[in-house]
Amino acid sequence: MHTTESTALDPAAAEGFLRMFHIAHPEAGPVGTRLARVREEIADTGTYRHTASELAYGARVALRDSGWCTSGVPWRRLKVRDLRGCRDAATVAAECVEHLRLATNDGRIRPLVTVFAPDAPARPGPRVWNEQAVRYAGHADGTGDRRYRAFTGAVRAMGWQPPAAPGPFDVLPLVVETEHEGPRLFAVPPEVVHEVSLEHPDLPWFGSLGLRWHAVPLITNMRLSIGGVHYPAAPFNTWFVGSEIGARSLADEHAYGAARPVAEALGLDTSAERSLWRDRAVVELNRAVLHSFDLAGVTVTDHHAESLHRLSWLRSRQRPAGERPAFRLDPAAARRARAGGPARFSGSPVETTRPHSTGRLAELLRRPAEK
């Protein structure tokens, strides 16, 4: 038998959040009336349901306070997609694809949060294993993103087949797990993966390296907690900081290891770290990312602007008082994002069919982009 979340919600956690919400939204009416209804609901069911306004406020505050909220994001107007009725894996995957499409917005990245069904007593919500909706495979021959070699091996064992000629930027399938279905694979349609080919403002040879990166950092494996209610699948995005791509992904030896070929093309001495060849190569990679995203009209920020923003955020940040909304990364979720398992609901069999694209996915992709 697999485990279920059977512990009733703490009414004090709900009360702390609801008082916070009503202070920010006095138009919602007396908090006492709402608290009485919520206490009754918790006593009857072990949990309670947020109103649409409470959910939106909680998600916005959680993103603002998480440190993931990049500069320029208007958190008070952040769009929150309320999909708490979605519990089936195919629907969750389809709506992650729709989120990616909406967020891309022709390069003018639109910050969004999508909230799926919460955990409830004896009825846990769905999980997305992937760290982000778009991640590149790490193949056994060293091609691709080496951080995801274990995850790539796991999804191959579950039925995913990479291209006949594996490349450095093969998009991994989404793995969505539900209690009643187990883990299932879903291909991410290439039509919704907006990528930027990288070139350099001063180095004509840079484009021949064949580097590129996707436009939207859609984080899919963090748990949204609001007033004691936990939403294990609540994908959200802002936009990239250039150094996340250039320094952390492309330059890192444990990811793409692109710093060395860049340094060699620059004619730098790579025989010793004290020559600081790596630092110089990383600067050029970061320049190429910012230049290319700007040239393609895709929203991006640089790490200097972001450092100033984070310092301002830290100075003005309210200290935790009671149960504040938050995005949290559970250790088990972090392991699944890199290792591709183990399954959260161990009693459910792992599906061994190939990734499939549902009719819902096709329907979503036919819609015109919202402006």
C-alpha positions as a printed NumPy array, in Angstrom:
array([[  0.   ,   0.   ,   0.   ],
       [  1.17 ,   3.506,  -0.717],
       [  0.972,   6.309,   1.782],
       [ -1.563,   9.123,   1.705],
       [ -1.699,  12.5  ,   3.371],
       [ -4.126,  11.769,   6.215],
       [ -3.186,  14.43 ,   8.754],
       [ -5.847,  17.072,   9.229],
       [ -4.868,  20.638,   8.531],
       [ -3.868,  22.872,  11.44 ],
       [ -6.594,  25.531,  11.917],
       [ -3.978,  27.942,  13.289],
       [ -2.154,  27.915,   9.939],
       [ -5.38 ,  28.755,   8.148],
       [ -6.175,  31.524,  10.611],
       [ -2.759,  33.162,  10.228],
       [ -3.111,  33.363,   6.459],
       [ -6.736,  34.477,   6.474],
       [ -6.024,  37.328,   8.862],
       [ -3.156,  38.378,   6.589],
       [ -5.447,  38.224,   3.549],
       [ -8.218,  40.272,   5.172],
       [ -5.753,  42.968,   6.296],
       [ -4.637,  43.303,   2.672],
       [ -8.217,  43.042,   1.362],
       [-10.634,  44.757,   3.756],
       [-13.279,  44.656,   1.03 ],
       [-13.494,  40.878,   1.632],
       [-15.535,  41.575,   4.769],
       [-15.1  ,  40.59 ,   8.43 ],
       [-12.411,  37.977,   8.964],
       [-14.37 ,  36.442,  11.836],
       [-17.165,  35.275,   9.54 ],
       [-14.689,  33.643,   7.166],
       [-12.751,  32.02 ,  10.025],
       [-15.9  ,  30.463,  11.44 ],
       [-16.751,  28.877,   8.082],
       [-13.195,  27.619,   7.592],
       [-13.058,  26.058,  11.074],
       [-16.279,  24.207,  10.348],
       [-14.948,  23.017,   6.981],
       [-11.71 ,  21.767,   8.555],
       [-13.648,  19.968,  11.292],
       [-15.834,  18.248,   8.677],
       [-13.266,  17.436,   5.972],
       [ -9.775,  17.879,   7.446],
       [ -9.035,  20.757,   5.067],
       [-10.688,  23.801,   3.45 ],
       [-10.966,  25.417,   0.042],
       [ -9.502,  28.836,  -0.647],
       [-11.639,  31.359,  -2.456],
       [-10.324,  32.446,  -5.846],
       [ -9.175,  35.749,  -4.327],
       [ -7.384,  34.028,  -1.448],
       [ -5.633,  31.664,  -3.846],
       [ -4.481,  34.484,  -6.124],
       [ -3.247,  36.583,  -3.209],
       [ -1.426,  33.645,  -1.63 ],
       [  0.299,  32.675,  -4.875],
       [  1.38 ,  36.26 ,  -5.561],
       [  2.813,  36.754,  -2.072],
       [  4.561,  33.379,  -2.236],
       [  6.256,  34.293,  -5.495],
       [  7.17 ,  37.773,  -4.252],
       [  8.726,  36.41 ,  -1.047],
       [ 10.385,  33.366,  -2.61 ],
       [ 13.374,  35.167,  -4.1  ],
       [ 12.413,  33.822,  -7.541],
       [ 10.542,  36.993,  -8.435],
       [ 12.844,  38.756, -10.889],
       [ 13.042,  42.526, -11.231],
       [ 10.238,  44.126, -13.157],
       [  7.615,  41.493, -12.299],
       [  4.401,  43.275, -11.24 ],
       [  3.556,  40.757,  -8.515],
       [  0.274,  42.434,  -7.56 ],
       [ -1.003,  41.919, -11.122],
       [  0.526,  38.48 , -11.588],
       [ -1.966,  36.221, -13.355],
       [ -2.896,  33.103, -11.387],
       [ -4.561,  30.279, -13.327],
       [ -6.931,  28.478, -10.966],
       [ -7.028,  24.843, -12.142],
       [ -7.69 ,  23.159,  -8.817],
       [-10.121,  20.784, -10.488],
       [ -7.295,  19.143, -12.48 ],
       [ -6.133,  15.831, -11.03 ],
       [ -5.561,  13.624, -14.094],
       [ -2.029,  13.415, -15.477],
       [ -3.01 ,  14.156, -19.091],
       [ -4.854,  17.323, -18.103],
       [ -2.015,  18.517, -15.874],
       [  0.492,  17.957, -18.691],
       [ -1.732,  19.72 , -21.224],
       [ -2.156,  22.732, -18.969],
       [  1.6  ,  22.9  , -18.33 ],
       [  1.978,  23.126, -22.106],
       [ -0.703,  25.819, -22.226],
       [  1.068,  27.712, -19.437],
       [  4.297,  27.567, -21.45 ],
       [  2.507,  28.876, -24.545],
       [  0.855,  31.739, -22.682],
       [  4.03 ,  32.658, -20.814],
       [  6.14 ,  32.764, -23.998],
       [  3.914,  35.476, -25.496],
       [  6.055,  35.913, -28.632],
       [  9.107,  36.584, -26.478],
       [  7.522,  39.212, -24.225],
       [  7.589,  36.808, -21.29 ],
       [  4.416,  36.87 , -19.229],
       [  4.832,  35.793, -15.557],
       [  2.171,  33.251, -14.574],
       [  1.286,  30.773, -11.833],
       [ -0.892,  27.72 , -12.525],
       [ -2.351,  25.953,  -9.486],
       [ -3.529,  22.344,  -9.731],
       [ -5.396,  20.207,  -7.188],
       [ -4.124,  20.396,  -3.594],
       [ -3.214,  17.626,  -1.221],
       [ -6.179,  16.621,   0.903],
       [ -6.668,  13.966,   3.581],
       [ -6.433,  10.561,   1.845],
       [ -6.351,  12.283,  -1.57 ],
       [ -2.975,  13.729,  -2.547],
       [ -2.666,  16.072,  -5.496],
       [ -0.657,  15.495,  -8.681],
       [  3.111,  15.93 ,  -8.939],
       [  5.343,  17.004, -11.812],
       [  8.751,  15.379, -11.588],
       [ 10.608,  17.737, -13.919],
       [ 12.515,  20.653, -12.429],
       [ 11.335,  22.865, -15.281],
       [  8.88 ,  22.223, -18.083],
       [ 11.728,  22.526, -20.594],
       [ 14.885,  20.634, -19.74 ],
       [ 17.394,  19.107, -22.149],
       [ 18.388,  15.457, -22.114],
       [ 21.802,  14.322, -20.974],
       [ 22.778,  11.351, -23.123],
       [ 25.083,   8.517, -22.098],
       [ 27.722,   9.569, -24.648],
       [ 28.131,  12.935, -22.867],
       [ 25.988,  14.895, -25.33 ],
       [ 23.511,  17.354, -23.861],
       [ 22.931,  18.537, -20.301],
       [ 24.97 ,  16.276, -18.016],
       [ 22.919,  17.327, -14.984],
       [ 20.034,  15.247, -16.328],
       [ 21.794,  12.045, -17.379],
       [ 20.098,  10.054, -14.593],
       [ 16.691,  11.576, -15.348],
       [ 17.194,  10.863, -19.058],
       [ 18.047,   7.246, -18.305],
       [ 14.963,   6.92 , -16.106],
       [ 12.535,   8.268, -18.702],
       [ 14.116,   6.09 , -21.382],
       [ 13.407,   3.088, -19.15 ],
       [  9.802,   4.341, -18.908],
       [  9.43 ,   4.394, -22.69 ],
       [ 10.846,   7.688, -23.951],
       [ 12.822,   7.395, -27.161],
       [ 15.276,  10.184, -28.002],
       [ 15.847,  11.205, -31.616],
       [ 17.648,   8.691, -33.82 ],
       [ 20.657,  11.006, -33.74 ],
       [ 20.695,  12.376, -30.155],
       [ 21.686,  16.02 , -29.974],
       [ 22.698,  18.519, -27.307],
       [ 19.248,  20.13 , -27.021],
       [ 16.687,  17.301, -27.035],
       [ 13.719,  18.325, -24.882],
       [ 12.841,  15.805, -22.183],
       [  9.232,  14.65 , -21.716],
       [  7.132,  15.795, -18.798],
       [  6.619,  13.204, -16.066],
       [  3.336,  13.729, -14.227],
       [  2.47 ,  11.438, -11.343],
       [ -0.949,  10.994,  -9.734],
       [ -2.056,   8.624,  -7.004],
       [ -4.493,   6.781,  -9.261],
       [ -2.345,   6.644, -12.41 ],
       [  1.263,   6.517, -11.288],
       [  3.982,   8.307, -13.314],
       [  3.129,   9.006, -16.965],
       [  5.168,  10.555, -19.758],
       [  4.058,  13.377, -22.03 ],
       [  6.038,  14.842, -24.908],
       [  6.454,  18.628, -24.848],
       [  5.373,  19.793, -28.329],
       [  8.254,  21.549, -30.106],
       [  5.835,  24.267, -31.25 ],
       [  5.673,  25.701, -27.728],
       [  9.402,  25.549, -26.945],
       [ 10.675,  28.959, -27.994],
       [ 14.465,  28.815, -28.256],
       [ 17.094,  31.498, -28.834],
       [ 20.174,  30.67 , -30.904],
       [ 23.217,  32.293, -29.342],
       [ 25.608,  34.61 , -31.108],
       [ 28.092,  37.171, -29.821],
       [ 28.14 ,  40.921, -30.477],
       [ 31.906,  40.951, -31.195],
       [ 32.966,  37.355, -31.965],
       [ 31.768,  36.225, -35.418],
       [ 32.783,  32.59 , -34.81 ],
       [ 30.609,  32.233, -31.699],
       [ 27.497,  31.16 , -33.621],
       [ 29.345,  28.132, -35.016],
       [ 29.334,  26.626, -31.501],
       [ 25.645,  25.834, -32.037],
       [ 24.557,  26.966, -28.571],
       [ 20.959,  27.886, -27.802],
       [ 18.551,  28.044, -24.871],
       [ 14.819,  28.059, -24.223],
       [ 13.025,  31.298, -23.422],
       [ 10.843,  30.521, -20.379],
       [ 12.047,  29.214, -16.981],
       [  8.804,  27.43 , -16.048],
       [  9.504,  25.84 , -12.655],
       [  7.3  ,  22.8  , -12.154],
       [  8.376,  20.846,  -9.059],
       [  7.976,  23.304,  -6.178],
       [  5.141,  23.019,  -3.659],
       [  2.934,  26.049,  -3.037],
       [  1.819,  26.297,   0.601],
       [ -0.957,  28.726,   1.531],
       [ -2.519,  28.788,   4.991],
       [ -1.816,  25.119,   5.684],
       [ -3.079,  23.907,   2.292],
       [ -0.386,  22.379,   0.068],
       [ -0.49 ,  22.472,  -3.731],
       [  2.228,  20.039,  -4.879],
       [  1.848,  21.044,  -8.539],
       [  1.862,  24.817,  -8.951],
       [  4.1  ,  25.707, -11.946],
       [  5.272,  29.303, -12.124],
       [  7.561,  31.425, -14.242],
       [  9.132,  34.831, -14.368],
       [ 11.996,  35.302, -16.862],
       [ 15.641,  34.315, -17.028],
       [ 18.592,  36.043, -15.469],
       [ 21.243,  35.803, -18.202],
       [ 23.87 ,  34.26 , -15.927],
       [ 21.547,  31.355, -15.105],
       [ 22.002,  30.328, -18.722],
       [ 25.549,  31.463, -19.478],
       [ 27.311,  30.643, -16.208],
       [ 25.189,  28.01 , -14.493],
       [ 24.046,  25.953, -17.473],
       [ 26.312,  26.451, -20.472],
       [ 29.678,  27.107, -18.795],
       [ 29.384,  24.587, -15.946],
       [ 31.461,  21.439, -16.497],
       [ 28.652,  19.397, -14.911],
       [ 26.138,  20.755, -17.448],
       [ 27.371,  21.694, -20.95 ],
       [ 31.007,  22.547, -20.263],
       [ 31.01 ,  25.275, -22.918],
       [ 33.556,  27.449, -21.12 ],
       [ 36.517,  25.442, -22.395],
       [ 35.702,  25.544, -26.138],
       [ 34.998,  29.268, -25.837],
       [ 38.332,  29.829, -24.075],
       [ 40.179,  27.778, -26.663],
       [ 38.559,  29.74 , -29.499],
       [ 39.681,  32.932, -27.742],
       [ 43.247,  31.596, -27.631],
       [ 43.41 ,  31.566, -23.826],
       [ 45.794,  29.432, -21.773],
       [ 43.609,  26.664, -20.311],
       [ 46.46 ,  24.677, -18.753],
       [ 45.976,  26.226, -15.3  ],
       [ 43.02 ,  27.763, -13.516],
       [ 45.211,  30.646, -12.279],
       [ 45.159,  32.126, -15.777],
       [ 41.441,  32.817, -15.106],
       [ 40.553,  31.524, -18.561],
       [ 37.293,  30.191, -17.193],
       [ 36.238,  33.581, -15.836],
       [ 36.934,  35.273, -19.158],
       [ 35.028,  32.595, -21.08 ],
       [ 32.021,  32.885, -18.751],
       [ 31.891,  36.651, -19.312],
       [ 31.708,  36.1  , -23.075],
       [ 29.022,  33.422, -22.668],
       [ 26.948,  35.788, -20.534],
       [ 27.419,  38.581, -23.08 ],
       [ 26.268,  36.257, -25.845],
       [ 23.131,  35.274, -23.902],
       [ 22.077,  38.864, -23.202],
       [ 22.889,  40.014, -26.734],
       [ 21.014,  37.119, -28.36 ],
       [ 17.912,  37.356, -26.177],
       [ 17.754,  41.109, -26.797],
       [ 18.215,  40.568, -30.528],
       [ 15.419,  37.972, -30.549],
       [ 13.088,  40.22 , -28.537],
       [ 12.912,  37.788, -25.606],
       [ 12.678,  39.197, -22.076],
       [ 15.808,  38.654, -19.968],
       [ 17.565,  40.455, -17.129],
       [ 21.245,  40.624, -16.195],
       [ 22.76 ,  39.566, -12.89 ],
       [ 23.862,  43.083, -11.909],
       [ 20.344,  44.502, -12.198],
       [ 19.076,  41.414, -10.424],
       [ 21.573,  41.809,  -7.553],
       [ 20.325,  45.346,  -6.902],
       [ 16.745,  44.096,  -7.018],
       [ 17.483,  41.286,  -4.534],
       [ 19.243,  43.661,  -2.139],
       [ 16.246,  45.984,  -2.229],
       [ 13.948,  43.003,  -1.673],
       [ 15.979,  41.833,   1.333],
       [ 15.935,  45.297,   2.904],
       [ 12.172,  45.71 ,   2.534],
       [ 11.171,  42.1  ,   3.182],
       [  8.676,  41.477,   5.94 ],
       [  9.906,  39.022,   8.533],
       [  7.914,  35.77 ,   8.798],
       [  4.932,  36.068,  11.103],
       [  2.742,  33.01 ,  11.366],
       [  1.93 ,  30.956,   8.293],
       [  3.025,  32.991,   5.257],
       [  2.459,  31.653,   1.728],
       [  5.584,  30.114,   0.232],
       [  6.985,  28.067,  -2.625],
       [  9.029,  25.204,  -1.181],
       [ 11.181,  22.504,  -2.724],
       [ 10.794,  19.181,  -0.963],
       [ 13.977,  17.032,  -0.859],
       [ 12.156,  14.101,  -2.485],
       [ 10.913,  16.35 ,  -5.313],
       [ 14.461,  17.616,  -5.882],
       [ 15.726,  14.021,  -6.133],
       [ 13.038,  13.056,  -8.638],
       [ 13.936,  16.076, -10.808],
       [ 17.514,  14.841, -11.174],
       [ 17.262,  11.057, -10.748],
       [ 13.848,  10.392, -12.288],
       [ 12.454,   8.621,  -9.245],
       [ 11.558,   6.957,  -7.046],
       [  7.834,   7.31 ,  -7.598],
       [  5.939,   9.273,  -4.95 ],
       [  3.051,   6.822,  -4.866],
       [  4.874,   3.514,  -4.657],
       [  1.735,   1.387,  -4.925],
       [  1.087,   2.528,  -8.512],
       [  2.846,   0.789, -11.399],
       [  5.197,   2.788, -13.59 ],
       [  3.754,   3.153, -17.068],
       [  6.058,   1.726, -19.728],
       [  4.387,   3.067, -22.856],
       [  5.877,   5.707, -25.091],
       [  5.148,   9.376, -24.367],
       [  1.825,  10.368, -25.823],
       [  0.332,  13.626, -26.967],
       [ -3.31 ,  13.955, -25.981],
       [ -6.146,  15.483, -27.977],
       [ -6.212,  18.207, -25.347],
       [ -2.623,  19.138, -26.234],
       [ -3.529,  19.437, -29.901],
       [ -6.577,  21.524, -29.049],
       [ -4.519,  23.906, -26.926],
       [ -1.89 ,  24.347, -29.612],
       [ -4.523,  25.326, -32.176],
       [ -5.595,  28.314, -30.088],
       [ -4.26 ,  31.71 , -31.103],
       [ -1.852,  33.226, -28.58 ],
       [ -3.459,  35.614, -26.11 ],
       [ -2.284,  39.171, -26.393]])
